[in-house]
């Protein structure tokens, strides 16, 4: 019996007890308050992404459609609209502000209100209770989502200031990309504050204690599709859990699959599915941790939808996930290689995993003569047509997103809610301040 089942069973048992028995039970003191909380954000990961991922990972040789971690842990939905002045369609900054502070703000805001005044974040609240905090992401660590959890700034674009302010956040674990924003002088200040600094994933194993700032790429981490075996986000997540769990008072950790959104902006389904795989794997790492540590709550969601992804397009009642599984490199990589070689056709076909028709070869050949960007676009178009994948925009869309949860108080996140309420609920689960 899992903890969650036990918890549900206890609740149902309480419900059938006579009234006098329940009157003495303070539900807020029931074993429903987690010691540790992990919030996971699939950037741009609207419902179309989790459904697409289900078919992407499905084994066609079995009768059933295999469930994903998303199917297993789904509990509700959340609206994501930003503050009124920004309309109905949020950006990552306003949504991350909502998830980190419980307040809506304008698109671009990093945990400041519509008057640009700082809003208290769940990470600050955790720190004030002696808990540990951390972020593990696949973008640069000073990108919108991790930034909103750790600092305050009137604009997500102030990357240098956000990087500098991370020093004040006192976060125990900072893992992701972003070397170009952290000067030697700034890293020196981190070291003075007791941080170990690493810039190579191989060094991760040598880190046995907080604090750590690990920056593993100039900006964002490499596309997963070009190195699916690296399991980078899972490794960062695993290490974060190991380090943060050393604090008896508990921890709050943010894990973000940042590049799902970037692939969505590029309308690049093959790259997006690999990023989804990586995020799902990291979610399974946390799910496993929660099963082994019943005092830990996982809440996962998306900050918004990206690209208007559609499973099926061109009037066809079909979506070819098998074709997508066979693609072994990102269109950006395939294009760069093809531009550099005269004998490009075989390589392209090999990376795509299927034979190209004469007209497809002609289209790619024409695009190749116009250069890298045109060839990338042509490759993505070809993949979309072949797989019946549709997109409506290179930006965000305003549909609601899913909420996933497991662990103590997971039921709090059931049903329909606003993204600000996700933060409010998590904040009420923090221990009372001494
Ligand atoms: Zn986003």
Short mmCIF file of C-alpha atoms and ligand atoms in Angstrom, two decimals, residues 41-45 90-93 95 143-145 156 256 258 261 265 302-304 306 396, ligand 1:
data_model
loop_
_atom_site.label_atom_id
_atom_site.label_comp_id
_atom_site.label_asym_id
_atom_site.label_seq_id
_atom_site.Cartn_x
_atom_site.Cartn_y
_atom_site.Cartn_z
CA UNK A 41 7.77 23.03 -13.72
CA UNK A 42 7.64 21.76 -17.28
CA UNK A 43 8.16 25.07 -19.05
CA UNK A 44 5.51 25.40 -21.76
CA UNK A 45 4.28 21.86 -21.06
CA UNK A 90 1.23 34.70 -19.58
CA UNK A 91 4.96 34.60 -20.09
CA UNK A 92 7.28 32.46 -17.97
CA UNK A 93 8.20 35.33 -15.65
CA UNK A 95 3.72 32.61 -14.22
CA UNK A 143 16.35 32.44 -16.51
CA UNK A 144 12.77 33.49 -15.67
CA UNK A 145 11.51 30.51 -13.64
CA UNK A 156 13.50 39.01 -16.61
CA UNK A 256 12.45 22.89 -14.19
CA UNK A 258 13.14 24.58 -19.12
CA UNK A 261 9.33 25.60 -23.96
CA UNK A 265 8.91 28.21 -29.50
CA UNK A 302 3.45 23.85 -16.38
CA UNK A 303 3.73 27.63 -16.40
CA UNK A 304 1.79 27.92 -19.71
CA UNK A 306 3.88 26.93 -25.90
CA UNK A 396 2.57 31.01 -25.88
ZN1 LIG B 1 7.58 29.39 -19.63
#
